[in-house]
C-alpha cells in the first residue's frame, strides 16, 4: 500500500489517473498531448503508476493502451478513508 500512497502523492500522477478515469485505454501519445511534458516524462509517471498497480497496460497490435485499475484506490478507501468518515466526522460538528 506504500507504493500506492507514494504514487498518489505526486500531482502529475494524480492528473494522469484523472485523465484515464475520464477516458480509459489511452495510448502514450494521447496522454502526452494532454500534458505539457515530454514523452519520457509521461512514461516515467506511468511506470510509477504501473508499479503501484494503479495503471494496467495492454497491447493492441503495435500500441500499448493504459487503463486505470480501480482496485488499489478502493483498497485505500476501504482501509483508511472509510474508517475516518461517518461517526468520527459527526463528532466534530
Coordinates of N, CA and C in Angstrom, one line a residue:
X1 N 0.8 -1.2 0.0 CA 0.0 0.0 0.0 C 0.9 1.3 0.0
X2 N 2.1 1.2 0.5 CA 3.0 2.3 0.5 C 3.3 2.8 -1.0
X3 N 3.4 1.9 -1.9 CA 3.6 2.3 -3.3 C 2.4 3.1 -3.9
X4 N 1.2 2.7 -3.4 CA 0.0 3.4 -3.9 C 0.1 4.9 -3.3
X5 N 0.3 5.0 -2.0 CA 0.4 6.3 -1.4 C 1.5 7.2 -2.1
X6 N 2.6 6.5 -2.3 CA 3.8 7.2 -2.9 C 3.4 7.7 -4.3
X7 N 2.7 6.9 -5.1 CA 2.3 7.2 -6.5 C 1.3 8.4 -6.4
X8 N 0.4 8.3 -5.5 CA -0.7 9.3 -5.4 C -0.2 10.6 -4.8
X9 N 1.0 10.6 -4.2 CA 1.5 11.9 -3.6 C 1.9 12.9 -4.7
X10 N 2.1 12.5 -5.9 CA 2.5 13.4 -7.0 C 1.3 13.9 -7.7
X11 N 1.2 15.3 -7.8 CA 0.0 15.8 -8.5 C -0.1 15.5 -10.0
X12 N 1.1 15.3 -10.7 CA 1.1 14.9 -12.1 C 0.5 13.5 -12.3
X13 N 0.9 12.6 -11.4 CA 0.4 11.3 -11.5 C -1.1 11.2 -11.2
X14 N -1.6 12.0 -10.2 CA -3.0 12.1 -9.9 C -3.7 12.6 -11.2
X15 N -3.1 13.6 -11.9 CA -3.8 14.1 -13.1 C -3.8 13.1 -14.2
X16 N -2.8 12.3 -14.3 CA -2.8 11.2 -15.3 C -3.9 10.2 -14.9
X17 N -4.1 9.9 -13.7 CA -5.2 9.0 -13.2 C -6.6 9.6 -13.6
X18 N -6.7 10.9 -13.3 CA -7.9 11.6 -13.6 C -8.2 11.5 -15.1
X19 N -7.2 11.7 -15.9 CA -7.3 11.6 -17.4 C -7.8 10.2 -17.8
X20 N -7.2 9.2 -17.2 CA -7.6 7.8 -17.5 C -9.0 7.5 -17.0
X21 N -9.4 8.1 -15.9 CA -10.7 8.0 -15.5 C -11.7 8.6 -16.5
X22 N -11.3 9.7 -17.0 CA -12.2 10.4 -18.0 C -12.3 9.6 -19.3
X23 N -11.2 9.1 -19.7 CA -11.1 8.3 -21.0 C -10.1 7.1 -20.8
X24 N -10.6 6.0 -20.5 CA -9.7 4.8 -20.2 C -9.2 4.2 -21.5
X25 N -8.0 3.6 -21.4 CA -7.5 2.9 -22.5 C -6.8 3.8 -23.5
X26 N -6.0 4.8 -23.0 CA -5.3 5.8 -23.9 C -3.9 5.3 -24.2
X27 N -3.4 5.7 -25.3 CA -2.0 5.5 -25.7 C -1.1 6.5 -25.0
X28 N 0.2 6.2 -25.1 CA 1.2 7.2 -24.6 C 1.1 8.5 -25.3
X29 N 0.9 8.4 -26.6 CA 0.8 9.6 -27.5 C -0.3 10.5 -27.1
X30 N -1.5 9.8 -26.9 CA -2.7 10.6 -26.5 C -2.5 11.3 -25.1
X31 N -1.9 10.6 -24.2 CA -1.6 11.2 -22.9 C -0.6 12.3 -23.0
X32 N 0.4 12.1 -23.8 CA 1.4 13.1 -24.0 C 0.8 14.4 -24.5
X33 N -0.1 14.3 -25.3 CA -0.7 15.5 -25.9 C -1.5 16.3 -24.9
X34 N -2.0 15.7 -23.8 CA -2.8 16.3 -22.8 C -2.0 17.0 -21.7
X35 N -0.7 16.7 -21.7 CA 0.1 17.2 -20.6 C 1.3 17.9 -21.2
X36 N 1.7 19.0 -20.6 CA 2.9 19.7 -21.1 C 4.2 19.1 -20.5
X37 N 4.4 17.9 -21.0 CA 5.6 17.1 -20.6 C 6.1 16.4 -21.8
X38 N 7.4 16.0 -21.7 CA 8.0 15.2 -22.8 C 7.4 13.8 -22.7
X39 N 7.6 13.1 -23.8 CA 7.2 11.7 -23.9 C 7.8 10.9 -22.7
X40 N 9.1 11.1 -22.4 CA 9.8 10.4 -21.4 C 9.2 10.8 -20.0
X41 N 8.8 12.0 -19.8 CA 8.2 12.4 -18.6 C 6.9 11.6 -18.3
X42 N 6.1 11.5 -19.3 CA 4.8 10.8 -19.2 C 5.1 9.3 -18.9
X43 N 6.1 8.8 -19.6 CA 6.5 7.4 -19.4 C 7.0 7.1 -18.0
X44 N 7.7 8.0 -17.5 CA 8.2 7.9 -16.1 C 7.1 7.8 -15.1
X45 N 6.1 8.7 -15.2 CA 5.0 8.7 -14.3 C 4.1 7.5 -14.5
X46 N 3.9 7.1 -15.8 CA 3.1 5.9 -16.0 C 3.8 4.6 -15.4
X47 N 5.1 4.6 -15.5 CA 5.8 3.5 -14.9 C 5.6 3.4 -13.4
X48 N 5.7 4.5 -12.7 CA 5.4 4.6 -11.2 C 4.0 4.1 -10.9
X49 N 3.0 4.6 -11.7 CA 1.6 4.2 -11.5 C 1.4 2.7 -11.8
X50 N 2.1 2.1 -12.8 CA 2.1 0.7 -13.0 C 2.7 -0.1 -11.9
X51 N 3.8 0.4 -11.4 CA 4.5 -0.3 -10.3 C 3.6 -0.3 -9.0
X52 N 2.8 0.7 -8.9 CA 1.8 0.8 -7.7 C 0.6 0.0 -8.0
X53 N 0.4 -0.5 -9.2 CA -0.8 -1.3 -9.6 C -2.0 -0.4 -9.9
X54 N -1.8 0.9 -10.1 CA -2.8 1.9 -10.4 C -3.2 1.9 -11.9
X55 N -2.2 1.5 -12.7 CA -2.4 1.5 -14.1 C -2.0 0.2 -14.7
X56 N -2.8 -0.3 -15.6 CA -2.5 -1.6 -16.3 C -2.3 -1.3 -17.7
X57 N -1.3 -1.8 -18.3 CA -1.0 -1.6 -19.7 C -1.3 -2.9 -20.5
X58 N -2.0 -2.7 -21.6 CA -2.3 -3.9 -22.5 C -1.9 -3.5 -23.9
X59 N -1.4 -4.5 -24.7 CA -1.0 -4.3 -26.1 C -2.2 -4.5 -27.0
X60 N -2.4 -3.6 -28.0 CA -3.3 -3.8 -29.0 C -2.6 -3.6 -30.3
X61 N -2.1 -4.7 -30.9 CA -1.3 -4.6 -32.1 C 0.1 -3.9 -31.7
X62 N 0.4 -2.8 -32.3 CA 1.7 -2.2 -32.0 C 1.5 -1.1 -30.9
X63 N 0.3 -0.9 -30.5 CA 0.0 0.2 -29.5 C -0.1 -0.5 -28.1
X64 N 0.3 0.4 -27.1 CA 0.1 0.0 -25.7 C -0.9 0.9 -25.2
X65 N -2.0 0.3 -24.6 CA -3.1 1.1 -24.1 C -3.0 1.1 -22.5
X66 N -3.2 2.2 -21.9 CA -3.1 2.4 -20.5 C -4.5 2.5 -19.9
X67 N -4.7 1.6 -18.9 CA -6.1 1.6 -18.2 C -5.9 1.8 -16.7
X68 N -6.9 2.5 -16.2 CA -6.9 2.8 -14.8 C -7.4 1.5 -14.1
X69 N -6.7 1.1 -13.0 CA -7.0 0.0 -12.2 C -7.6 0.6 -10.9
X70 N -8.9 0.4 -10.7 CA -9.6 1.0 -9.5 C -9.4 0.2 -8.2
X71 N -8.9 -1.0 -8.3 CA -8.7 -1.8 -7.1 C -7.9 -1.2 -6.0
X72 N -6.6 -0.8 -6.3 CA -5.8 -0.2 -5.2 C -6.4 1.0 -4.6
X73 N -7.1 1.8 -5.4 CA -7.8 3.0 -4.8 C -8.9 2.6 -3.9
X74 N -9.6 1.6 -4.3 CA -10.7 1.1 -3.5 C -10.2 0.5 -2.2
X75 N -9.0 -0.2 -2.2 CA -8.4 -0.8 -1.0 C -8.0 0.4 -0.1
X76 N -7.4 1.4 -0.6 CA -7.1 2.6 0.2 C -8.3 3.2 0.9
X77 N -9.4 3.3 0.1 CA -10.6 3.8 0.6 C -11.1 2.9 1.8
X78 N -11.2 1.6 1.5 CA -11.8 0.7 2.4 C -10.9 0.6 3.7
X79 N -9.6 0.7 3.5 CA -8.7 0.5 4.7 C -8.6 1.8 5.5
X80 N -8.5 3.0 4.8 CA -8.1 4.2 5.5 C -9.3 5.2 5.5
X81 N -9.8 5.6 4.4 CA -10.7 6.7 4.3 C -12.0 6.4 5.0
X82 N -12.5 5.2 4.7 CA -13.9 4.9 5.3 C -13.9 4.9 6.8
X83 N -12.8 4.4 7.4 CA -12.8 4.4 8.9 C -12.8 5.7 9.5
X84 N -12.4 6.8 8.8 CA -12.3 8.1 9.3 C -13.5 8.9 9.0
X85 N -14.5 8.4 8.3 CA -15.7 9.1 7.9 C -16.8 8.6 8.8
X86 N -18.0 9.1 8.6 CA -19.1 8.7 9.4 C -19.1 9.3 10.8
X87 N -19.2 8.4 11.8 CA -19.3 8.8 13.2 C -18.2 9.7 13.6
X88 N -17.0 9.4 13.2 CA -15.8 10.3 13.6 C -16.0 11.7 13.2
X89 N -16.5 11.9 11.9 CA -16.7 13.2 11.4 C -17.9 13.9 12.1
X90 N -18.9 13.1 12.4 CA -20.1 13.7 13.1 C -19.7 14.2 14.4
X91 N -18.7 13.6 15.1 CA -18.3 14.1 16.4 C -17.7 15.5 16.4
X92 N -17.1 15.9 15.2 CA -16.5 17.2 15.1 C -17.5 18.3 14.9
X93 N -18.7 18.0 14.6 CA -19.7 19.1 14.4 C -20.3 19.5 15.6

